[in-house]
Short mmCIF file of C-alpha atoms in Angstrom, two decimals:
data_model
loop_
_atom_site.label_atom_id
_atom_site.label_comp_id
_atom_site.label_asym_id
_atom_site.label_seq_id
_atom_site.Cartn_x
_atom_site.Cartn_y
_atom_site.Cartn_z
CA MET A 300 -51.35 35.22 -8.38
CA LYS A 301 -51.08 31.71 -10.02
CA SER A 302 -52.21 28.72 -8.21
CA ILE A 303 -49.92 25.86 -7.61
CA PHE A 304 -51.54 23.78 -10.22
CA ASP A 305 -51.08 26.54 -12.84
CA ILE A 306 -47.33 26.81 -11.99
CA LEU A 307 -46.83 23.05 -12.16
CA SER A 308 -48.71 22.70 -15.55
CA ASP A 309 -47.11 25.79 -17.09
CA VAL A 310 -44.53 23.86 -19.06
CA SER A 311 -45.30 24.21 -22.70
CA ASN A 312 -42.24 22.17 -23.87
CA PHE A 313 -42.66 19.34 -21.44
CA PRO A 314 -42.34 16.66 -24.14
CA GLU A 315 -39.03 18.04 -25.29
CA LEU A 316 -37.73 18.42 -21.74
CA ARG A 317 -38.78 14.84 -20.92
CA GLU A 318 -37.12 13.49 -24.12
CA ARG A 319 -33.85 15.30 -23.21
CA ALA A 320 -33.91 13.94 -19.77
CA SER A 321 -34.65 10.50 -20.93
CA LEU A 322 -31.75 10.46 -23.31
CA SER A 323 -29.44 11.81 -20.63
CA ILE A 324 -30.62 9.12 -18.14
CA CYS A 325 -30.11 6.33 -20.70
CA SER A 326 -26.62 7.54 -21.44
CA TRP A 327 -25.86 7.65 -17.67
CA LYS A 328 -27.25 4.16 -17.17
CA ALA A 329 -25.06 2.73 -19.98
CA GLU A 330 -21.97 4.02 -18.18
CA HIS A 331 -23.16 2.98 -14.69
CA GLU A 332 -24.63 -0.50 -15.13
CA ASP A 333 -23.28 -1.72 -11.75
CA VAL A 334 -24.97 1.13 -9.92
CA TYR A 335 -28.32 0.46 -11.56
CA THR A 336 -28.02 -3.25 -11.11
CA ASP A 337 -27.55 -2.75 -7.34
CA PHE A 338 -30.58 -0.45 -7.27
CA LYS A 339 -32.73 -2.96 -9.22
CA ASN A 340 -31.68 -5.87 -6.92
CA LYS A 341 -32.87 -3.77 -3.98
CA MET A 342 -36.25 -3.07 -5.59
CA ASN A 343 -36.63 -6.79 -6.38
CA ASN A 344 -35.85 -7.65 -2.69
CA ILE A 345 -38.53 -5.36 -1.29
CA SER A 346 -41.04 -8.27 -1.07
CA THR A 347 -38.54 -10.21 1.03
CA GLY A 348 -38.20 -7.49 3.64
CA ASP A 349 -35.22 -5.55 2.31
CA LEU A 350 -36.46 -1.92 2.43
CA SER A 351 -33.18 -0.34 1.70
CA ALA A 352 -34.26 1.08 -1.60
CA LEU A 353 -37.43 2.60 -0.12
CA GLU A 354 -35.26 4.15 2.65
CA GLU A 355 -33.07 5.83 0.16
CA MET A 356 -36.17 7.19 -1.69
CA PHE A 357 -37.75 8.51 1.40
CA SER A 358 -34.41 10.02 2.58
CA LEU A 359 -34.13 11.88 -0.79
CA ALA A 360 -37.75 13.14 -0.55
CA SER A 361 -37.15 14.26 2.98
CA ASP A 362 -33.96 16.21 1.89
CA CYS A 363 -36.09 18.06 -0.76
CA LEU A 364 -38.67 19.34 1.76
CA SER A 365 -38.55 22.84 2.72
CA ASP A 366 -39.08 24.17 6.15
CA LYS A 367 -41.46 26.85 4.94
CA ALA A 368 -44.44 26.84 2.57
CA ALA A 369 -44.34 28.86 -0.60
CA GLY A 370 -47.36 30.98 0.68
CA MET A 371 -49.75 29.61 -1.93
CA THR A 372 -52.96 27.74 -1.40
CA THR A 373 -55.77 26.19 -3.22
CA SER A 374 -59.37 26.50 -2.29
CA SER A 375 -60.16 22.89 -3.17
CA LEU A 376 -58.82 19.89 -4.89
CA PRO A 377 -59.19 20.45 -8.77
CA GLY A 378 -62.03 18.67 -10.55
CA TYR A 379 -64.31 17.93 -7.57
CA GLY A 380 -64.77 21.10 -5.46
CA THR A 381 -66.87 20.27 -2.38
CA ALA A 382 -66.58 17.39 0.07
CA GLU A 383 -69.85 16.00 -1.28
CA GLY A 384 -68.37 16.21 -4.88
CA ILE A 385 -65.29 14.33 -3.75
CA TRP A 386 -67.35 11.69 -2.05
CA GLN A 387 -69.55 10.94 -5.09
CA ASN A 388 -66.44 10.51 -7.24
CA LEU A 389 -64.59 8.16 -4.93
CA PRO A 390 -64.29 4.41 -5.71
CA GLN A 391 -65.93 2.07 -3.29
CA TYR A 392 -62.69 0.82 -1.64
CA ALA A 393 -61.94 4.44 -0.65
CA LYS A 394 -65.46 5.08 0.69
CA SER A 395 -65.14 1.98 2.80
CA TYR A 396 -61.88 3.08 4.26
CA ILE A 397 -63.20 6.57 5.03
CA ALA A 398 -66.26 5.12 6.66
CA GLU A 399 -64.00 2.79 8.77
CA THR A 400 -61.75 5.65 9.78
CA SER A 401 -64.67 8.02 10.67
CA LYS A 402 -66.41 5.56 12.98
CA LYS A 403 -67.42 6.95 16.40
CA ASP A 404 -68.66 4.43 18.94
CA GLY A 405 -68.68 1.84 16.27
CA LYS A 406 -70.71 3.87 13.82
CA ALA A 407 -70.03 6.26 10.99
CA THR A 408 -72.55 8.78 9.46
CA LYS A 409 -72.22 10.39 6.14
CA GLU A 410 -71.59 13.73 7.95
CA ASP A 411 -68.68 12.08 9.66
CA CYS A 412 -67.26 10.87 6.33
CA LEU A 413 -67.68 14.34 4.71
CA SER A 414 -66.03 15.94 7.79
CA LEU A 415 -62.97 13.72 7.43
CA ILE A 416 -62.83 14.60 3.62
CA GLU A 417 -62.86 18.27 4.51
CA GLU A 418 -60.02 17.88 7.01
CA SER A 419 -58.10 15.86 4.40
CA VAL A 420 -58.62 18.61 1.71
CA ASP A 421 -57.30 21.21 4.12
CA TYR A 422 -54.30 18.99 4.88
CA MET A 423 -53.66 18.53 1.17
CA ASN A 424 -53.76 22.24 0.56
CA THR A 425 -51.09 22.81 3.20
CA CYS A 426 -48.97 20.00 1.60
CA MET A 427 -49.36 21.53 -1.79
CA SER A 428 -47.97 24.85 -0.61
CA PHE A 429 -44.67 23.05 -0.20
CA VAL A 430 -44.70 21.63 -3.75
CA PRO A 431 -42.89 24.41 -5.60
CA SER A 432 -39.87 24.36 -3.29
CA PHE A 433 -39.91 20.52 -3.28
CA VAL A 434 -39.80 20.38 -7.17
CA SER A 435 -37.03 23.03 -7.14
CA ASN A 436 -34.88 21.05 -4.58
CA LEU A 437 -35.54 17.82 -6.45
CA LYS A 438 -34.25 19.37 -9.70
CA ALA A 439 -31.13 20.61 -7.90
CA LYS A 440 -30.61 17.06 -6.55
CA ALA A 441 -31.07 15.63 -10.14
CA MET A 442 -28.25 17.99 -11.40
CA ASP A 443 -25.96 16.60 -8.70
CA GLU A 444 -23.71 14.13 -10.42
CA GLU A 445 -23.15 12.25 -7.30
CA ASN A 446 -26.88 11.58 -6.67
CA ASP A 447 -27.56 8.25 -8.30
CA VAL A 448 -31.00 7.49 -6.63
CA ILE A 449 -32.97 9.96 -8.89
CA ARG A 450 -31.37 8.51 -11.99
CA CYS A 451 -32.03 4.93 -11.03
CA MET A 452 -35.59 5.75 -10.11
CA TYR A 453 -36.29 7.48 -13.37
CA TYR A 454 -34.79 4.68 -15.62
CA TYR A 455 -36.59 2.05 -13.55
CA MET A 456 -39.99 3.66 -14.00
CA MET A 457 -39.64 4.97 -17.48
CA PHE A 458 -37.63 2.21 -19.24
CA ASP A 459 -37.55 -0.98 -17.10
CA GLY A 460 -41.22 -1.55 -16.41
CA GLY A 461 -41.01 -0.16 -12.89
CA SER A 462 -44.75 0.43 -12.62
CA THR A 463 -45.81 -3.22 -13.33
CA LYS A 464 -43.01 -4.54 -11.37
CA MET A 465 -44.03 -2.58 -8.23
CA ILE A 466 -47.61 -3.83 -8.63
CA GLU A 467 -46.22 -7.35 -8.91
CA THR A 468 -44.28 -6.87 -5.73
CA LEU A 469 -47.45 -5.54 -3.91
CA ASN A 470 -49.24 -8.62 -5.15
CA SER A 471 -46.64 -10.96 -3.77
CA ILE A 472 -46.89 -9.08 -0.37
CA MET A 473 -50.74 -9.55 -0.49
CA ASP A 474 -50.18 -13.30 -0.98
CA GLU A 475 -47.80 -13.72 2.05
CA GLU A 476 -49.10 -11.07 4.58
CA ILE A 477 -52.27 -10.37 6.40
CA LEU A 478 -53.32 -6.86 5.42
CA ASP A 479 -55.87 -4.59 7.08
CA GLN A 480 -58.16 -2.10 5.46
CA GLU A 481 -55.51 0.63 5.48
CA ASP A 482 -53.06 -1.56 3.66
CA LEU A 483 -55.53 -2.63 0.97
CA THR A 484 -56.47 1.12 0.42
CA MET A 485 -52.86 2.01 -0.11
CA ILE A 486 -52.45 -0.80 -2.60
CA HIS A 487 -55.72 0.27 -4.40
CA GLY A 488 -54.34 3.80 -4.46
CA ALA A 489 -51.02 2.66 -6.04
CA VAL A 490 -52.77 0.73 -8.72
CA GLY A 491 -55.17 3.83 -9.39
CA PHE A 492 -52.04 6.01 -9.85
CA MET A 493 -49.61 3.69 -11.70
CA VAL A 494 -51.94 2.25 -14.34
CA PRO A 495 -53.23 5.43 -15.95
CA SER A 496 -50.04 7.50 -15.40
CA SER A 497 -47.79 4.82 -16.97
CA ILE A 498 -50.14 4.58 -20.07
CA ASN A 499 -50.30 8.33 -20.41
CA LEU A 500 -46.56 8.64 -20.32
CA GLY A 501 -46.27 5.86 -22.94
CA VAL A 502 -43.98 3.58 -20.68
CA GLU A 503 -46.76 0.81 -20.52
CA THR A 504 -49.66 -0.21 -22.62
CA LYS A 505 -53.10 -1.71 -21.95
CA GLU A 506 -51.62 -5.07 -23.19
CA SER A 507 -48.73 -5.02 -20.72
CA TRP A 508 -51.00 -4.27 -17.82
CA GLU A 509 -53.52 -6.93 -18.89
CA LYS A 510 -50.64 -9.48 -18.68
CA VAL A 511 -49.83 -8.35 -15.20
CA ALA A 512 -53.50 -8.39 -14.03
CA ASN A 513 -53.89 -11.95 -15.07
CA LEU A 514 -51.07 -12.89 -12.73
CA CYS A 515 -52.44 -10.97 -9.66
CA ALA A 516 -54.82 -11.59 -6.88
CA PRO A 517 -58.52 -10.75 -7.38
CA GLU A 518 -58.36 -7.48 -5.56
CA ILE A 519 -55.44 -6.10 -7.70
CA TRP A 520 -56.95 -7.67 -10.82
CA LYS A 521 -60.11 -5.79 -10.30
CA GLY A 522 -58.31 -2.47 -9.71
CA ILE A 523 -56.22 -2.83 -12.86
CA SER A 524 -59.25 -3.82 -14.96
CA TYR A 525 -61.21 -0.89 -13.62
CA GLU A 526 -58.44 1.60 -14.55
CA LEU A 527 -57.99 0.03 -17.94
CA SER A 528 -61.70 0.44 -18.68
CA ARG A 529 -61.22 4.21 -18.05
CA SER A 530 -58.10 4.65 -20.10
CA GLU A 531 -58.04 5.45 -23.78
CA GLY A 532 -54.72 3.73 -24.10
CA ASN A 533 -51.72 4.79 -26.27
CA ARG A 534 -52.30 2.72 -29.34
CA GLY A 535 -50.08 -0.01 -28.15
CA ARG A 536 -46.80 1.87 -28.35
CA LYS A 537 -44.23 2.42 -25.68
CA VAL A 538 -41.71 5.31 -25.45
CA GLU A 539 -38.49 4.16 -26.83
CA VAL A 540 -35.49 6.35 -25.92
CA LYS A 541 -32.06 4.93 -25.85
CA CYS A 542 -28.54 6.28 -25.91
CA ILE A 543 -26.05 5.14 -28.65
CA ASP A 544 -24.06 3.06 -26.11
CA SER A 545 -27.03 0.79 -25.50
CA LEU A 546 -27.29 0.20 -29.28
CA LEU A 547 -23.71 -0.33 -30.35
CA MET A 548 -21.82 -3.56 -30.10
CA ARG A 549 -18.08 -4.34 -29.75
CA ASN A 550 -15.71 -1.51 -29.02
CA LYS A 551 -18.27 1.23 -28.33
CA SER A 552 -15.75 4.13 -27.78
CA ALA A 553 -14.00 3.36 -31.08
CA LEU A 554 -17.22 3.12 -32.95
CA LYS A 555 -18.35 6.52 -31.57
CA GLU A 556 -15.21 8.11 -32.81
CA LYS A 557 -15.93 6.71 -36.23
CA ILE A 558 -19.48 7.87 -36.10
CA PHE A 559 -18.29 11.37 -35.37
CA LEU A 560 -15.96 11.16 -38.31
CA PHE A 561 -18.82 9.93 -40.58
CA ILE A 562 -21.11 12.93 -39.63
CA GLU A 563 -18.14 15.37 -40.06
CA GLU A 564 -17.57 13.95 -43.65
CA ASN A 565 -21.29 13.44 -44.53
CA PRO A 566 -23.07 16.32 -42.80
CA GLY A 567 -26.41 16.01 -44.70
CA PRO A 568 -29.33 14.75 -42.49
CA ILE A 569 -30.14 12.20 -45.20
CA CYS A 570 -26.81 10.56 -44.66
CA LEU A 571 -27.95 9.27 -41.23
CA ALA A 572 -29.79 6.57 -43.16
CA TYR A 573 -26.57 5.54 -44.84
CA LEU A 574 -24.90 5.55 -41.45
CA LEU A 575 -27.44 3.23 -39.85
CA ILE A 576 -27.31 0.77 -42.84
CA ALA A 577 -23.50 0.65 -42.74
CA LEU A 578 -23.59 -0.03 -39.05
CA ILE A 579 -26.03 -2.87 -39.45
CA ARG A 580 -24.11 -4.39 -42.29
CA ALA A 581 -20.89 -4.30 -40.22
CA ASP A 582 -22.71 -5.94 -37.26
CA ALA A 583 -21.70 -2.95 -35.24
CA ILE A 584 -25.27 -2.18 -34.02
CA LYS A 585 -28.36 -4.19 -32.99
CA LYS A 586 -30.23 -5.19 -36.15
CA ASN A 587 -33.69 -4.74 -34.70
CA VAL A 588 -33.11 -0.98 -33.80
CA SER A 589 -35.78 1.34 -35.38
CA TYR A 590 -34.57 4.32 -37.32
CA THR A 591 -36.33 6.74 -34.97
CA THR A 592 -34.61 5.31 -31.98
CA PHE A 593 -31.25 5.40 -33.74
CA HIS A 594 -31.96 9.06 -34.93
CA ARG A 595 -32.72 10.25 -31.39
CA ALA A 596 -29.62 8.50 -30.07
CA ILE A 597 -27.38 10.35 -32.68
CA GLU A 598 -29.04 13.65 -31.65
CA GLN A 599 -28.21 12.88 -28.02
CA LEU A 600 -24.53 11.93 -28.97
CA THR A 601 -23.95 14.99 -31.06
CA GLY A 602 -25.96 17.46 -28.86
CA ARG A 603 -27.82 18.84 -31.78
CA LYS A 604 -31.23 18.62 -33.51
CA ILE A 605 -31.36 16.79 -36.84
CA GLY A 606 -34.21 16.60 -39.27
CA ILE A 607 -36.02 13.33 -39.30
CA ASP A 608 -38.63 12.90 -42.17
CA CYS A 609 -36.19 12.55 -45.11
CA PRO A 610 -33.68 10.29 -43.46
CA GLN A 611 -36.43 8.05 -42.24
CA LYS A 612 -37.95 7.80 -45.71
CA ARG A 613 -34.50 7.12 -47.31
CA TYR A 614 -33.76 4.45 -44.78
CA GLY A 615 -37.05 2.72 -45.58
CA GLU A 616 -36.14 2.80 -49.27
CA LEU A 617 -32.55 1.55 -48.76
CA LYS A 618 -33.15 -0.97 -45.99
CA ASP A 619 -34.04 -3.90 -48.30
CA TYR A 620 -32.47 -2.48 -51.52
CA ARG A 621 -29.88 -4.68 -53.07
CA PHE A 622 -26.98 -2.73 -54.71
CA SER A 623 -26.40 -5.26 -57.52
CA GLY A 624 -25.12 -3.99 -60.89
CA PRO A 625 -24.18 -0.30 -61.64
CA GLN A 626 -25.99 2.43 -59.87
CA LYS A 627 -26.88 6.00 -61.03
CA GLY A 628 -27.28 9.37 -59.34
CA CYS A 629 -28.15 9.41 -55.61
CA TRP A 630 -28.19 5.54 -55.58
CA ALA A 631 -24.56 5.49 -56.70
CA LYS A 632 -23.57 7.96 -53.96
CA ALA A 633 -25.49 5.93 -51.40
CA LYS A 634 -23.80 2.67 -52.36
CA GLN A 635 -20.39 4.37 -52.30
CA ILE A 636 -20.84 5.81 -48.72
CA ILE A 637 -22.47 2.64 -47.30
CA TYR A 638 -19.79 0.22 -48.79
CA LEU A 639 -16.98 2.54 -47.66
CA TRP A 640 -18.24 2.91 -44.03
CA THR A 641 -19.31 -0.70 -43.71
CA ASP A 642 -15.67 -1.62 -44.17
CA ILE A 643 -14.59 0.98 -41.68
CA PHE A 644 -16.97 -0.04 -38.96
CA ALA A 645 -16.25 -3.68 -39.58
CA ALA A 646 -12.55 -3.04 -38.95
CA VAL A 647 -13.25 -1.77 -35.48
CA VAL A 648 -12.54 -4.55 -32.91
#
């Protein structure tokens, strides 16, 4: 029988699934700006005591919990094994918290700490047995068109700097509140999770986290710096997935109708390069959009996969090319299509 961790990691096409989900969420956000703005305002107000956004998230999580476990257990947490192994790999703040929690008559021995770790592992194993049903229920909630919380959470974390903003919120709380050891441990845990996960997903970079760290209190600064020292980074690039609505300007519905007409009349993948240049020349799309972002947005709009290498190469060749004088061969065809559709897109008001 597979373990829970095997089941959760057995997704060979995860990058493709994530990209499809991201495109869908971006499209939804472009059509529900008011809903997302309300959610974002609630997140920004957490530091002032408005916990309505957290209440919505906890309510969602509670609804996804099953009354029964899936009947699967794990013998230990992966990567560590014994309580001693876990203890040796814990950061100092976690050891301090465990020692403080394990105190009996004002003292805590190492045996007391290891005993608490063993109890925690047993508890985690029990919790993990509920994960498969939780994930299944969460997926069903995500498919519910009336459930906006999941979509808002996804966009906030993946595309709106949610990880860094939440750490900034925790930093402001540290500045204004008197926190105990348990509070500090929770904040350290949040830093330890958000920094590496956001970098691995490509939604943040080492540079963006360094900027946040420089604005934070010493405790959080040290936590971020420690996680950055352990991370290989993502070569400074963030994931950039956008829907066509977020790229187009002016009358988006009318422009999308013309785009569908363009693709119908010019089905070759290489013609997407001509399409982007015509849109830019007509001031119908943001000029700083990358070809890859545009290409993915067109794939999401049309619902089909389109080749990428040739159009991207042709776009690079044509982007700064000046069509002065007579053209021959493929350049003549490119000029004809681009000039024709520049006028068509420019006429959309």
